[in-house]
Coordinates of C-alpha atoms in Angstrom, one line a residue:
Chain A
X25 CA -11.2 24.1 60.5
X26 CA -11.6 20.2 59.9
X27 CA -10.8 18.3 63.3
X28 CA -7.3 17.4 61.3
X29 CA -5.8 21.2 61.1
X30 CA -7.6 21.5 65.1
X31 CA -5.3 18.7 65.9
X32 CA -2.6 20.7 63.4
X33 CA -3.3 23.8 65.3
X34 CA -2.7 22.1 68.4
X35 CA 0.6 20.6 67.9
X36 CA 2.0 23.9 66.6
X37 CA 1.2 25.5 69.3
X38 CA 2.8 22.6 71.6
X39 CA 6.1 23.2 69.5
X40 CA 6.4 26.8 69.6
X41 CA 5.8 26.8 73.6
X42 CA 7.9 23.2 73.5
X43 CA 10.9 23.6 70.8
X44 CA 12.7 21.0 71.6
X45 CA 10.2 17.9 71.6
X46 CA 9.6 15.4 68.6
X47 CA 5.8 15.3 68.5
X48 CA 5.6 13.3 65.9
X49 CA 5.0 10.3 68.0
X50 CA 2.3 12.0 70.3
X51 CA -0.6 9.2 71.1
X52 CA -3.8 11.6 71.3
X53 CA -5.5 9.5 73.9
X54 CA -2.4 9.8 76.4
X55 CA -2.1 13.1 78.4
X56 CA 0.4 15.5 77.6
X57 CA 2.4 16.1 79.9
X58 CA 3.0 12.3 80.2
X59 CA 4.8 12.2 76.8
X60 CA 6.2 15.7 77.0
X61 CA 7.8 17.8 79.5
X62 CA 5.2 20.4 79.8
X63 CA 4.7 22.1 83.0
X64 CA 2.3 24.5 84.4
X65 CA 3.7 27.7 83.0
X66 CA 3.7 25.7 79.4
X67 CA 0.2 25.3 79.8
X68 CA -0.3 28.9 80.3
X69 CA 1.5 30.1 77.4
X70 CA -0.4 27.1 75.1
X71 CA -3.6 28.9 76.6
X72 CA -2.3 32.3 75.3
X73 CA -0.8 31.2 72.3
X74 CA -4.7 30.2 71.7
X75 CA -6.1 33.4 72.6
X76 CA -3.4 35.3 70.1
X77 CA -3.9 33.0 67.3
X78 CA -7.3 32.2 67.7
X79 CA -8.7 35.1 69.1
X80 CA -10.2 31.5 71.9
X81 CA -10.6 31.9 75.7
X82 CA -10.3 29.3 77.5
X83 CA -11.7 29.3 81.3
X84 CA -9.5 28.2 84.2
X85 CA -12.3 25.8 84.8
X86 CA -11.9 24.7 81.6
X87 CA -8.4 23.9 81.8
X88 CA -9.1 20.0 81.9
X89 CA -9.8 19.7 78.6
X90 CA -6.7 20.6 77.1
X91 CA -5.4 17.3 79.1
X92 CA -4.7 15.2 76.5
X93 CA -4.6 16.0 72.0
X94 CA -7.9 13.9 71.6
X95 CA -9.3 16.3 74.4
X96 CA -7.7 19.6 72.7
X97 CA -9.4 18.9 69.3
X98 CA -12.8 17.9 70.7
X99 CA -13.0 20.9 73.0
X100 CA -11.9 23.0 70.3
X101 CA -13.0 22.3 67.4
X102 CA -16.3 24.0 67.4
X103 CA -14.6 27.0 69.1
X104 CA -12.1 27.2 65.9
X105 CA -15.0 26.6 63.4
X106 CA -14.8 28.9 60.7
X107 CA -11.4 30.2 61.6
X108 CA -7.7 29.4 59.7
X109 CA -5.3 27.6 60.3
X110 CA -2.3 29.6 61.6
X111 CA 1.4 27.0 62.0
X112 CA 4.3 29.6 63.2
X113 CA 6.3 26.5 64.6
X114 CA 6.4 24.1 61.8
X115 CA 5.6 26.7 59.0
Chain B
X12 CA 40.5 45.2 118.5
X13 CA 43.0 44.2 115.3
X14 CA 41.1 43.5 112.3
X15 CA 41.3 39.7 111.9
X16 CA 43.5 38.6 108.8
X17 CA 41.5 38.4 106.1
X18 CA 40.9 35.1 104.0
X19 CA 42.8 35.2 100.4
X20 CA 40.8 35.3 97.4
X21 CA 42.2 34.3 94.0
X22 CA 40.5 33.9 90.6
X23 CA 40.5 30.5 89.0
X24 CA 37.8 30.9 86.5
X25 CA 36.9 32.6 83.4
X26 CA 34.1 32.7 81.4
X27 CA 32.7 35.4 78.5
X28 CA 30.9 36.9 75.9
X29 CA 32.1 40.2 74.4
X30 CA 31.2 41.4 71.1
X31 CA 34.6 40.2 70.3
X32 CA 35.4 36.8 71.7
X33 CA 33.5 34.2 73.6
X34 CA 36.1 32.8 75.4
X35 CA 38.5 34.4 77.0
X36 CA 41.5 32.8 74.6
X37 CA 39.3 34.2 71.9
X38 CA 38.5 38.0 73.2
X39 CA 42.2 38.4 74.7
X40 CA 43.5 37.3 71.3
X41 CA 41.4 40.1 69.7
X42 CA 42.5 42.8 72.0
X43 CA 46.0 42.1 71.3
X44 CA 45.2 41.7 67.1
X45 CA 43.1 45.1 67.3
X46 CA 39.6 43.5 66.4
X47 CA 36.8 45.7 67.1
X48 CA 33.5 43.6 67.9
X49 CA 31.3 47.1 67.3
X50 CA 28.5 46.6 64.3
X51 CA 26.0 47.9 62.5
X52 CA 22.8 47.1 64.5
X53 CA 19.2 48.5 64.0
X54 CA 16.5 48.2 67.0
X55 CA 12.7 49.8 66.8
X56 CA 11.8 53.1 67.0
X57 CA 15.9 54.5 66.9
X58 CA 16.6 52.9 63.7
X59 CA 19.7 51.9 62.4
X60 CA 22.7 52.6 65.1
X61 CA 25.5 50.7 66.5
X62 CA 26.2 48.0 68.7
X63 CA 28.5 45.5 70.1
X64 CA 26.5 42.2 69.8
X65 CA 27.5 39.1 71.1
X66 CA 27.3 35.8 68.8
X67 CA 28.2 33.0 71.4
X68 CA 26.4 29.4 71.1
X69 CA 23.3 30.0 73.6
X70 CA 22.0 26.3 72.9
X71 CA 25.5 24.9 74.0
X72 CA 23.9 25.2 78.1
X73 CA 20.3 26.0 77.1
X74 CA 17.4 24.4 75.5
X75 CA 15.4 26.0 73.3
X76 CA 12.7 26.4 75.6
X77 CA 15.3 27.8 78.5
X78 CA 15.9 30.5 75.8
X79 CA 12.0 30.8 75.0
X80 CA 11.2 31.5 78.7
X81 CA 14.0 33.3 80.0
X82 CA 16.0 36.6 79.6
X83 CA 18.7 37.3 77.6
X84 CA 20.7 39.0 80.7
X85 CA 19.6 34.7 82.0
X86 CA 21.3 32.9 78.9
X87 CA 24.4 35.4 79.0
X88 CA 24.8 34.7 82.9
X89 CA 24.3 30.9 82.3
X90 CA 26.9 30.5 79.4
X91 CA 29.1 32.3 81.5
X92 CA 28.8 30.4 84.2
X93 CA 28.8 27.0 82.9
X94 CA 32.6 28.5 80.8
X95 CA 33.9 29.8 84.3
X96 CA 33.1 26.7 85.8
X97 CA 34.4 24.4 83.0
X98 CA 37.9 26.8 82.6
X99 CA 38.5 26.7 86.6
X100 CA 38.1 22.7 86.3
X101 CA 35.4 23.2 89.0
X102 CA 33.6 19.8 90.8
X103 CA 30.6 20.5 91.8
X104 CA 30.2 16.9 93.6
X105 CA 32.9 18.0 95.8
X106 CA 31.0 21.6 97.3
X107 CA 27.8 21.9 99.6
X108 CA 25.3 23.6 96.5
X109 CA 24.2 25.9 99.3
X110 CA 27.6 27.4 99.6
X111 CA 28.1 28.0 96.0
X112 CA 27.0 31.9 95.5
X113 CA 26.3 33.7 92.1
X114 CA 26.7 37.4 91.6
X115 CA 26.3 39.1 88.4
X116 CA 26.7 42.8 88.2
X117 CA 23.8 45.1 86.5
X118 CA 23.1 48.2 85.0
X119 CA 19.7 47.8 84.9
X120 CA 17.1 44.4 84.2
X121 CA 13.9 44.0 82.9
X122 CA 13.9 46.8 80.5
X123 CA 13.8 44.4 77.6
X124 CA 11.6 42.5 78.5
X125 CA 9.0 45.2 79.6
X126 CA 9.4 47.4 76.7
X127 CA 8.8 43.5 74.4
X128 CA 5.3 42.9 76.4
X129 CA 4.5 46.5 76.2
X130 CA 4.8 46.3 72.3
X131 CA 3.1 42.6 72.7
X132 CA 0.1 43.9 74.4
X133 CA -0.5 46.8 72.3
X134 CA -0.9 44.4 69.7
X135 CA -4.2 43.7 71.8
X136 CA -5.2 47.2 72.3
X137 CA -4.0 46.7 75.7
X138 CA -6.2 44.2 76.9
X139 CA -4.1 42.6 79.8
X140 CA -5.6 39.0 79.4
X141 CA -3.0 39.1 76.3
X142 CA 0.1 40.3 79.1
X143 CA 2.5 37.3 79.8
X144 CA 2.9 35.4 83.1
X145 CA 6.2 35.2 82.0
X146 CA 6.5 38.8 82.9
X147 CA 7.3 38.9 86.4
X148 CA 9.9 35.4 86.8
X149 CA 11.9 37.7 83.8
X150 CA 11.7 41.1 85.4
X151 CA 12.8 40.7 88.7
X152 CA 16.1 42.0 89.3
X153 CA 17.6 38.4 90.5
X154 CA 17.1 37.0 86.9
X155 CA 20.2 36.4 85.7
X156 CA 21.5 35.0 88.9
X157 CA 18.5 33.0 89.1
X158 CA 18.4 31.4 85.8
X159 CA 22.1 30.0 86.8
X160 CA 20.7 28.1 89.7
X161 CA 18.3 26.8 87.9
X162 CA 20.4 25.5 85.2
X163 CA 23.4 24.4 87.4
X164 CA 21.1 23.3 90.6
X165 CA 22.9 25.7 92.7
X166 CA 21.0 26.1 95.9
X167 CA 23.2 28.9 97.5
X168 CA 22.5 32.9 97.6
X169 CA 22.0 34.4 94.4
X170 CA 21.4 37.5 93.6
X171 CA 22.5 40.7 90.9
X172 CA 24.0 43.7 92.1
X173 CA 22.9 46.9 90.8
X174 CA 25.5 49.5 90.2
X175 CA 24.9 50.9 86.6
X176 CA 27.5 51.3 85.0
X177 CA 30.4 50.3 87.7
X178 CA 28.3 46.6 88.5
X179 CA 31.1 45.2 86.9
X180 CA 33.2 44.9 89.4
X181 CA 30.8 44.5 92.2
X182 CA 29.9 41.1 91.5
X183 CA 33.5 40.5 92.0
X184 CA 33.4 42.4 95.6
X185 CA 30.6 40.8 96.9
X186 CA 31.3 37.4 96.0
X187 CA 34.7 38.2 98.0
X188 CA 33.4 39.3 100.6
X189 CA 31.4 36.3 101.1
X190 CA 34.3 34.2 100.6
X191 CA 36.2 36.1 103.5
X192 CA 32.7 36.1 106.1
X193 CA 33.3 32.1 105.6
X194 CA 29.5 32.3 103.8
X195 CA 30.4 30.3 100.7
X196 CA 32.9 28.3 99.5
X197 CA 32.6 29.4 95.8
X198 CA 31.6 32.7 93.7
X199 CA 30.6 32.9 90.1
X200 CA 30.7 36.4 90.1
X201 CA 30.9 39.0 87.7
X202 CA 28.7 41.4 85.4
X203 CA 26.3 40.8 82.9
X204 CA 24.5 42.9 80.2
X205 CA 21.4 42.4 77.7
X206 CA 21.0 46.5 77.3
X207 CA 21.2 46.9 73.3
X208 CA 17.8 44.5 73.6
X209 CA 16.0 47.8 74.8
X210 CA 15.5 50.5 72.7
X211 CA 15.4 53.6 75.7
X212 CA 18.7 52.9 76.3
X213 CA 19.9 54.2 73.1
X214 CA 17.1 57.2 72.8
X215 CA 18.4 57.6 76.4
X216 CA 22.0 58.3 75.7
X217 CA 21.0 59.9 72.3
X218 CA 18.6 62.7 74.3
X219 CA 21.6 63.1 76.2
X220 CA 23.8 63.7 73.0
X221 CA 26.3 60.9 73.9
X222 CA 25.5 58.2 71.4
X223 CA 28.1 57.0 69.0
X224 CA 27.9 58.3 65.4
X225 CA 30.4 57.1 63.0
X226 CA 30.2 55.1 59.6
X227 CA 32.7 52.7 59.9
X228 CA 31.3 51.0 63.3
X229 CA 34.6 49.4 64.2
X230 CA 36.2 53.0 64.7
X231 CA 33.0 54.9 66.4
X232 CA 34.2 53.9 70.1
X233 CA 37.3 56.1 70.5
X234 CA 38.0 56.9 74.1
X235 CA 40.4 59.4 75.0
X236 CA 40.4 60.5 70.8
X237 CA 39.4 64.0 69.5
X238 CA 36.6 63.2 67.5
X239 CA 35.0 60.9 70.2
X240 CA 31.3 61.6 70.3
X241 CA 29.6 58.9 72.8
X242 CA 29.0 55.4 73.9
X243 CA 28.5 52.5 71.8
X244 CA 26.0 50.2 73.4
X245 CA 27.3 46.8 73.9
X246 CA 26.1 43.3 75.2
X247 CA 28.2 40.8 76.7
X248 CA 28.9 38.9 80.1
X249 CA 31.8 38.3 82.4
X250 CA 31.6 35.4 85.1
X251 CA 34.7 34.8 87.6
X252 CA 35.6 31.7 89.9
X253 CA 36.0 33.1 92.6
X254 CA 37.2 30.7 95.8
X255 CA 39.9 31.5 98.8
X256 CA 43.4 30.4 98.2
X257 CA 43.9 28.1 100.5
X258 CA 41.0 25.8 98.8
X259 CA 42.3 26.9 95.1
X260 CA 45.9 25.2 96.3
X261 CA 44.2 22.5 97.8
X262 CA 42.6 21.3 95.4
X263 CA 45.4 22.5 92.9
X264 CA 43.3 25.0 90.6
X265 CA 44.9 26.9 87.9
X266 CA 45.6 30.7 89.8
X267 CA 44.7 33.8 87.6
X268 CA 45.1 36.2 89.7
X269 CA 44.4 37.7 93.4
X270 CA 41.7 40.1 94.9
X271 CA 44.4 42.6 96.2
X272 CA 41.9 45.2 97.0
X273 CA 39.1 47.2 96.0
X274 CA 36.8 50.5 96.8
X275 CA 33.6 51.0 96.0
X276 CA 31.7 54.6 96.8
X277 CA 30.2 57.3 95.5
X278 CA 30.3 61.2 94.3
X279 CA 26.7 62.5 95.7
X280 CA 26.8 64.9 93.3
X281 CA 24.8 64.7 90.2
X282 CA 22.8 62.1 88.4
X283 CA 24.6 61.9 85.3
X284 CA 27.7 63.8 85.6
X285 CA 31.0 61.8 86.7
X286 CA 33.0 63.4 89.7
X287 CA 36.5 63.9 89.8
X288 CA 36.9 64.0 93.5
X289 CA 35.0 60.6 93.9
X290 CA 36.4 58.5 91.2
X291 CA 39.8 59.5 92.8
X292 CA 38.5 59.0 96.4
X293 CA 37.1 55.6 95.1
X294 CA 41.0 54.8 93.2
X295 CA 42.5 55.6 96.2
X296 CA 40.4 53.5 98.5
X297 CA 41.3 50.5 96.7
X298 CA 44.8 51.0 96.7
X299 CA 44.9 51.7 100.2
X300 CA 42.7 48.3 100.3
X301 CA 45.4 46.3 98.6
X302 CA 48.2 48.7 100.6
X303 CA 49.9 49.9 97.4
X304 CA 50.8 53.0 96.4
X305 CA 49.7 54.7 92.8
X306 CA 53.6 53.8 91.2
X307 CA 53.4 50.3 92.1
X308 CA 50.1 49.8 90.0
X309 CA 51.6 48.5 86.5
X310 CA 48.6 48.2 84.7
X311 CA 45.3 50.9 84.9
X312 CA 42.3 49.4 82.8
X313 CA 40.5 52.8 82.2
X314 CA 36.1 52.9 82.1
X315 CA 36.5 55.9 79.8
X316 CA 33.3 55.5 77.5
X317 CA 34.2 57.8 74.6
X318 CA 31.7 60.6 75.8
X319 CA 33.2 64.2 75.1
X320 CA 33.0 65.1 78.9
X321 CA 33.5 61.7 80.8
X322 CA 37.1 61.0 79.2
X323 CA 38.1 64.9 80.3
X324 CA 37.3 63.8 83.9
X325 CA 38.8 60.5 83.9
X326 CA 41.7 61.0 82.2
X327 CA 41.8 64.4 84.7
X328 CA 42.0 61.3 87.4
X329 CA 44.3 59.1 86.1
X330 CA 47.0 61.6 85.8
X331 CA 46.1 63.0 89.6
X332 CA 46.9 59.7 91.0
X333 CA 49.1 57.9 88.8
X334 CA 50.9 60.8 86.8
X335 CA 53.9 60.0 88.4
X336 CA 54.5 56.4 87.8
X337 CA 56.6 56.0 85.6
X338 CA 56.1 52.0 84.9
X339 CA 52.2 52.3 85.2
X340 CA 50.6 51.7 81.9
X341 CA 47.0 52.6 81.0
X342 CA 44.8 51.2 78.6
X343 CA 41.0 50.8 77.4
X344 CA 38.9 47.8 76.5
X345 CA 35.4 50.0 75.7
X346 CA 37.1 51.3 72.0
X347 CA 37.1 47.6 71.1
X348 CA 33.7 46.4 72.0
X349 CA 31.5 49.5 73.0
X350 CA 30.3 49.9 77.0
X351 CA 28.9 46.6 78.4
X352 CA 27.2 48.2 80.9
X353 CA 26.5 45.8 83.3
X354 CA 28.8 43.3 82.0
X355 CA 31.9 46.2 81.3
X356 CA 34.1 46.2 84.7
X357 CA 34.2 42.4 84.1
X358 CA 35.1 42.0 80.8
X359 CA 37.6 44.8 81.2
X360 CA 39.3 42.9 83.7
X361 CA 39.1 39.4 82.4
X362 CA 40.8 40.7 78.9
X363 CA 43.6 42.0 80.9
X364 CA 44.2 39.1 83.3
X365 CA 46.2 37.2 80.6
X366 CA 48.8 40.4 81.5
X367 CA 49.9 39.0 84.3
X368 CA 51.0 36.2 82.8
X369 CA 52.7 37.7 79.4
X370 CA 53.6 41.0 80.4
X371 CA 51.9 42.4 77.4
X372 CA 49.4 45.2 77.4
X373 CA 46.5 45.6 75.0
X374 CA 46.1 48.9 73.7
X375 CA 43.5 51.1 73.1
X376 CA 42.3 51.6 69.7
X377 CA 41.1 54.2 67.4
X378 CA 43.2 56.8 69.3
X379 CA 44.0 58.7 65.6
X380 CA 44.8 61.9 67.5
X381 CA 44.8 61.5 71.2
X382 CA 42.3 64.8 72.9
X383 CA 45.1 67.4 74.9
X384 CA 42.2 67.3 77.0
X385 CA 42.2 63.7 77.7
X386 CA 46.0 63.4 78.0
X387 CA 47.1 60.4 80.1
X388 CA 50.3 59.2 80.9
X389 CA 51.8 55.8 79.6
X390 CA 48.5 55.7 77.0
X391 CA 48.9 52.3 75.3
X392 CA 47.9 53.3 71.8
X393 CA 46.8 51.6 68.9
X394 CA 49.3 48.6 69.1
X395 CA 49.6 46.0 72.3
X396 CA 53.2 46.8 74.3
X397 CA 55.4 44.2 75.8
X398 CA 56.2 46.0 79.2
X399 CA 58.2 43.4 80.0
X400 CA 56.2 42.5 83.8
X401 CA 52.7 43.6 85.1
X402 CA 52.1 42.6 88.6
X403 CA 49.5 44.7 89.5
X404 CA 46.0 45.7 88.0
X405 CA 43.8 47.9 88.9
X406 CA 40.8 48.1 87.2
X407 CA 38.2 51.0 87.6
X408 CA 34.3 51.6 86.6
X409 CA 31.9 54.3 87.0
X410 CA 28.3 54.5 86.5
X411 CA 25.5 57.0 86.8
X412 CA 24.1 58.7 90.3
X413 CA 27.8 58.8 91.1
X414 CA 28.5 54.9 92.0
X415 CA 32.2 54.4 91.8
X416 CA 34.2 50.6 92.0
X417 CA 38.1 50.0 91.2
X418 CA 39.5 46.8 92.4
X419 CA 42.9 45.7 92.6
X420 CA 44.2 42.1 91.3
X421 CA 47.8 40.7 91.1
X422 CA 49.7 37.6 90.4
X423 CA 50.2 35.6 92.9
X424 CA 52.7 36.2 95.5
X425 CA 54.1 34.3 98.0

């Protein structure tokens, strides 16, 4: 996967655990859960959604990465190389 | 010591699903026309059956991800609440949230959603890391109630009450009694149901051979009817206002009805099998609750489920205890939209409210040739009956280890 279907990846996770937000306007460098209401229990099911889709575990200690978009696809894209690009949400 | 006088307690609200109607407007006007809400409905591993399923507007309270994270039993309980509240013309700035209370009768919870992560995990080869955290917040057996404070801010007690298949009508008792102990100053009380989400429910009652079988589904839920042959598995939600009548006139609330009485007990007998003795025991306690007698009940809303034994019982208790009244008139709500389980006392009362107003009893359908067996005085069959006044209502539900609940409503009397 290119960094651009990572950051794809991403954001259709976001919307299947976060129907009813527009991320069309997400600023990658801002965190999250600033822009979108995302609580803890989101962030758990965006960590599962990654482990289902992806077959991608991500530590607790590890968490921190996934703080802001920018943060998702650098942390992941070597994780997701070689692996396709699944979008249920937006499909 | 006298018993002190009890507070009154008077319904003000109403608000529904049923496979027919998702207001009540909507589901009485469909009793009264003969509409069956019963369909064809297919769920894993039993295939294609039947169902009553419930089509009300679950994003009208909800947001997607409400519906994402919760329970069905949860979106069921919340439209119904946020309808009851809305029909009773409720205030919520006016009430202390902590003295708000919500009830909701259940047959069972978490079923659905354990049977969904079992599937989910096995997906996985069973490798837990893969089981939701979303498991536990949607299995506990306070869900539904739960889901309403949450989406109303309610910060009173909330909790569902487990009866099977006679929780209708004890979300209806509690939430009176805690009215009369001076606990809260408002109920949303009632039953709710997500069962035809689970498939062992309908492999349960099909082991048991009292599943519905019939290939037009609008005509496979015949109570009291020859060629009954078992339940019809049905969805739905019933959620009263409930409030004492002294703050329902103050603050001028439309009245439906009054709590007159009600009973609630049970057979110890068997963990299926119904009970004559205790359904008639439990009949009779509410009565003696509201201090009527049998003849001065004018309208008996039956639970009779369309099984080939239950209806023999029940209708064996009707005719014990009310054969001799000769203006009580008897009807069935479960041959219109299957047994709601959870949600089936409630909706079976809420359907007949509108009685007390009109003086016009709904029938019960698909009675083609009415069982000897099953013979029960002052049937209303097939077509609604103007019986010119109902005053009295006493509605009755039964459910499995023997739990028994009737309660007893009227119109308002001076």
């Amino acid at each position: 996967m290119t960094e651009e279907e990572v950051s794809l990846a991403v954001k259709d996770i976001i919307q299947t655990v976060a129907p009813d937000e527009d991320l069309s306007q997400l600023d990658p460098d801002v965190r999250l859960r600033e822009q979108i209401d995302l609580d803890s229990m989101d962030f758990l099911d965006i960590v599962m959604e990654l482990r289902k889709l992806y077959g991608v575990q991500v530590p607790e200690e590890e968490y921190k990465e996934l703080a802001t978009l920018a943060g998702c696809v650098r942390y992941l894209h070597p994780k997701l190389a070689g692996k396709a690009l699944h979008c249920a949400a937006s499909a | 010591m006298p018993m002190p006088e009890l507070a009154r307690v008077v319904i003000t609200g109403v608000g529904l699903t049923a496979p027919n109607g998702n207001s009540l407007a909507e589901f009485r006007a469909n009793l009264l026309a003969g509409r069956s809400g019963v369909q064809a409905y297919e769920i894993r591993h039993v295939g294609k059956t039947l169902a009553g399923v419930c089509s009300y507007d679950a994003l009208r309270y909800q947001s997607k991800k409400d519906l994402r994270r919760g329970t069905r039993a949860g979106s069921i309980a919340v439209y119904c609440a946020n309808e009851a509240v809305k029909d009773a013309g409720l205030d919520f700035t006016r009430y202390d949230p902590q003295r708000i209370g919500v009830f909701p009768g259940i047959t069972e919870h978490g079923n659905v959603e354990t049977e969904n992560e079992i599937h989910e995990v096995a997906k996985y080869s069973f490798d837990l890391s893969f089981w939701s955290h979303h498991h536990n917040p949607r299995t506990v057996a306070n869900n539904p109630a739960g889901e309403v404070t949450l989406n109303l801010g309610l910060k009173g007690p909330a909790y569902c009450l487990g009866g099977a298949c006679a929780a209708g009508n004890l979300g209806l008792i509690h939430g009176a009694q805690l009215l009369r102990l001076g606990e809260i100053d408002l109920a949303l009380c009632g039953g709710v149901s997500e069962s035809i989400r689970t498939f062992g429910i309908f492999a349960s009652f099909a082991a048991e051979g009292a599943l519905a079988k019939h290939e037009d589904p609008t005509r496979a839920s015949r109570p009291f009817d020859k060629a009954r042959n078992g339940i019809v598995v049905a969805e739905g939600g019933c959620l009263f206002a409930l409030e004492r009548l002294e703050d329902a006139r103050k603050r001028g609330a439309r009245i439906y009805a009054e709590l007159l009485g009600h009973c609630v007990n049970s057979d110890g007998t068997d963990f299926v099998l119904p009970d004559a003795a205790g359904q008639n025991a439990c009949i009779r306690g509410a009565l003696k609750s509201a201090r009527l007698e049998p003849a001065e009940i004018d309208l008996v809303s039956t639970h009779a489920t369309s099984t080939p034994s239950g209806d023999v019982i029940e209708a064996r208790v009707v005719r014990e205890v009310f054969g001799d009244g000769p203006r009580t008139w008897v009807n069935n709500t479960k041959s219109f939209i299957g047994h709601a389980m959870g949600a089936a006392g409630a909706l079976e009362l809420a359907g007949n409210l509108p009685s007390l107003a009109d003086g016009v009893v709904h029938p019960t359908i698909n009675l083609d040739e009415p069982d000897p067996e099953c013979a029960v005085p002052n049937l209303v069959a097939n077509a609604p009956r103007h019986v010119g006044r109902v005053d009295t209502i006493l509605n009755m539900s039964f459910g499995m280890l023997g739990i028994n609940s009737a309660v007893v409503v009227g119109g308002l009397r001076a």
